[in-house]
Tab-separated table of C-alpha atoms in Angstrom:
chain	number	residue	atom	x	y	z
A	440	UNK	CA	9.817	-22.656	-64.086
A	441	UNK	CA	10.117	-22.163	-67.923
A	442	UNK	CA	10.200	-21.746	-71.120
A	443	UNK	CA	13.354	-23.393	-72.448
A	444	UNK	CA	14.226	-26.855	-73.938
A	445	UNK	CA	14.264	-30.117	-72.325
A	446	UNK	CA	14.911	-34.011	-73.712
A	447	UNK	CA	12.912	-36.672	-72.143
A	448	UNK	CA	13.838	-40.007	-73.007
A	449	UNK	CA	10.623	-42.537	-73.098
A	450	UNK	CA	11.052	-46.182	-72.986
A	451	UNK	CA	10.386	-47.569	-75.975
A	452	UNK	CA	8.446	-50.885	-75.062
A	453	UNK	CA	7.820	-52.993	-71.212
A	454	UNK	CA	11.552	-53.807	-70.914
A	455	UNK	CA	12.806	-51.805	-74.070
A	456	UNK	CA	16.567	-51.123	-73.641
A	457	UNK	CA	16.361	-48.137	-75.801
A	458	UNK	CA	14.892	-45.238	-74.961
A	459	UNK	CA	13.514	-42.181	-77.581
A	460	UNK	CA	14.611	-38.750	-76.889
A	461	UNK	CA	12.198	-36.668	-77.445
A	462	UNK	CA	13.383	-32.672	-77.277
A	463	UNK	CA	10.544	-30.751	-75.953
A	464	UNK	CA	10.736	-26.825	-77.253
A	465	UNK	CA	9.177	-24.681	-74.947
A	466	UNK	CA	9.189	-26.102	-71.663
A	467	UNK	CA	6.698	-25.224	-68.712
A	468	UNK	CA	6.977	-26.401	-65.320
A	469	UNK	CA	4.500	-25.512	-62.528
A	470	UNK	CA	4.225	-27.713	-59.108
A	471	UNK	CA	3.962	-28.065	-56.012
A	472	UNK	CA	7.693	-27.789	-54.819
A	473	UNK	CA	9.648	-28.919	-52.363
A	474	UNK	CA	12.992	-28.030	-50.730
A	475	UNK	CA	15.114	-29.253	-48.098
A	476	UNK	CA	18.087	-27.053	-48.306
A	477	UNK	CA	20.215	-28.930	-50.745
A	478	UNK	CA	21.225	-28.524	-54.280
A	479	UNK	CA	17.869	-30.423	-55.525
A	480	UNK	CA	14.090	-29.449	-55.577
A	481	UNK	CA	11.526	-32.198	-55.337
A	482	UNK	CA	7.814	-31.909	-57.229
A	483	UNK	CA	5.888	-34.053	-55.796
A	484	UNK	CA	2.753	-32.962	-58.671
A	485	UNK	CA	2.693	-31.188	-61.389
A	486	UNK	CA	2.562	-30.565	-64.944
A	487	UNK	CA	5.134	-30.377	-67.424
A	488	UNK	CA	4.130	-28.964	-71.114
A	489	UNK	CA	6.023	-27.461	-74.160
A	490	UNK	CA	6.122	-29.123	-77.759
A	491	UNK	CA	7.826	-31.400	-79.704
A	492	UNK	CA	8.172	-30.717	-83.660
A	493	UNK	CA	7.437	-32.960	-86.108
A	494	UNK	CA	11.492	-33.194	-87.747
A	495	UNK	CA	12.641	-34.227	-84.007
A	496	UNK	CA	10.138	-36.880	-83.585
A	497	UNK	CA	10.795	-38.774	-86.507
A	498	UNK	CA	14.232	-38.173	-86.120
A	499	UNK	CA	14.203	-39.845	-82.880
A	500	UNK	CA	12.512	-43.001	-84.609
A	501	UNK	CA	14.966	-42.691	-86.679
A	502	UNK	CA	17.513	-43.550	-84.686
A	503	UNK	CA	15.854	-45.897	-82.644
A	504	UNK	CA	15.242	-47.761	-85.950
A	505	UNK	CA	18.834	-47.522	-87.023
A	506	UNK	CA	20.088	-48.885	-83.209
A	507	UNK	CA	17.301	-51.587	-83.191
A	508	UNK	CA	16.921	-53.262	-86.491
A	509	UNK	CA	19.838	-54.960	-87.904
A	510	UNK	CA	17.486	-57.795	-87.695
A	511	UNK	CA	16.063	-56.190	-90.585
A	512	UNK	CA	18.724	-55.706	-92.513
A	513	UNK	CA	18.267	-52.073	-91.174
A	514	UNK	CA	21.518	-50.355	-91.316
A	515	UNK	CA	22.492	-46.813	-89.525
A	516	UNK	CA	22.171	-44.718	-93.095
A	517	UNK	CA	18.585	-45.963	-93.703
A	518	UNK	CA	15.607	-43.526	-92.726
A	519	UNK	CA	12.267	-45.174	-91.941
A	520	UNK	CA	10.242	-41.693	-92.021
A	521	UNK	CA	11.400	-38.757	-94.615
A	522	UNK	CA	9.732	-36.006	-95.080
A	523	UNK	CA	9.204	-34.605	-98.637
A	524	UNK	CA	9.122	-30.813	-99.835
A	525	UNK	CA	5.771	-29.747	-99.211
A	526	UNK	CA	6.238	-30.743	-95.492
A	527	UNK	CA	4.349	-33.820	-95.424
A	528	UNK	CA	6.184	-36.886	-94.174
A	529	UNK	CA	6.462	-40.967	-95.368
A	530	UNK	CA	7.313	-43.975	-94.010
A	531	UNK	CA	9.699	-46.961	-95.453
A	532	UNK	CA	9.338	-49.591	-92.812
A	533	UNK	CA	11.773	-52.311	-92.108
A	534	UNK	CA	10.270	-55.919	-92.821
A	535	UNK	CA	10.342	-56.783	-89.069
A	536	UNK	CA	9.124	-60.737	-89.552
A	537	UNK	CA	13.413	-61.641	-89.473
A	538	UNK	CA	13.024	-59.679	-85.814
A	539	UNK	CA	12.345	-61.613	-82.318
A	540	UNK	CA	9.348	-61.082	-81.297
A	541	UNK	CA	9.575	-58.656	-78.536
A	542	UNK	CA	12.519	-56.555	-79.837
A	543	UNK	CA	11.753	-52.869	-80.442
A	544	UNK	CA	12.411	-53.137	-84.292
A	545	UNK	CA	9.512	-55.767	-84.451
A	546	UNK	CA	7.393	-53.579	-82.392
A	547	UNK	CA	7.039	-50.530	-84.663
A	548	UNK	CA	6.250	-52.760	-87.435
A	549	UNK	CA	2.317	-52.173	-86.940
A	550	UNK	CA	2.704	-48.445	-86.175
A	551	UNK	CA	5.165	-47.963	-89.208
A	552	UNK	CA	3.266	-47.672	-92.161
A	553	UNK	CA	-0.186	-45.567	-90.619
A	554	UNK	CA	2.306	-43.382	-88.315
A	555	UNK	CA	2.489	-40.194	-90.832
A	556	UNK	CA	-1.434	-40.652	-90.975
A	557	UNK	CA	-1.691	-40.260	-87.613
A	558	UNK	CA	0.584	-37.535	-86.923
A	559	UNK	CA	-0.387	-35.405	-89.606
A	560	UNK	CA	-3.750	-35.180	-87.657
A	561	UNK	CA	-2.078	-34.812	-83.897
A	562	UNK	CA	0.149	-32.005	-85.042
A	563	UNK	CA	-1.636	-28.557	-83.789
A	564	UNK	CA	1.153	-26.168	-83.906
A	565	UNK	CA	1.960	-23.840	-86.899
A	566	UNK	CA	5.474	-22.067	-86.684
A	567	UNK	CA	6.002	-20.741	-89.961
A	568	UNK	CA	2.502	-19.047	-90.663
A	569	UNK	CA	1.638	-21.692	-93.419
A	570	UNK	CA	-1.601	-23.357	-92.494
A	571	UNK	CA	-1.362	-25.945	-94.939
A	572	UNK	CA	1.098	-28.232	-92.471
A	573	UNK	CA	1.371	-27.946	-89.049
A	574	UNK	CA	5.715	-28.804	-88.045
A	575	UNK	CA	5.250	-29.280	-84.419
A	576	UNK	CA	2.293	-30.903	-81.706
A	577	UNK	CA	1.986	-30.225	-78.136
A	578	UNK	CA	2.627	-32.549	-74.934
A	579	UNK	CA	1.663	-32.282	-71.655
A	580	UNK	CA	2.311	-34.292	-68.359
A	581	UNK	CA	0.975	-34.889	-65.591
A	582	UNK	CA	1.724	-36.232	-62.450
A	583	UNK	CA	0.432	-36.885	-58.815
A	584	UNK	CA	2.679	-38.369	-55.532
A	585	UNK	CA	5.403	-39.518	-57.559
A	586	UNK	CA	8.676	-37.594	-56.792
A	587	UNK	CA	10.550	-35.617	-59.858
A	588	UNK	CA	14.188	-34.574	-58.944
A	589	UNK	CA	15.410	-31.425	-60.750
A	590	UNK	CA	18.767	-30.116	-59.804
A	591	UNK	CA	19.515	-26.795	-61.292
């Protein structure tokens, strides 16, 4: 099936109550479909692929920080990741020392300052024909023997 958009929630951390929403673009789904005559189609194995815009990726991370970093003095107006006019991204990380060790906010502290440079190397899709900065990264998920229900 596809291509089309799909929103995928990723658990921020084990046992986290907050999910990181990632909107995938141009999603393709292939796999073994089992139908039982109902309105659902069960896929017992398959591949889901598409891409995530860096802008959406960082917006999702900013939403996590805004929702979980009150312990660090963060507000719903603060943004951890900001895009410069040249297309590069930078971070202003919250001070997570006042947060509980297992909180989503404290777990983001280690990765926060280095994530823009990591993602610069991960981004592999040029959407605007400007090779100086890539705007998205490809994403692929593969599963076997786990049902994934898609209801039309």
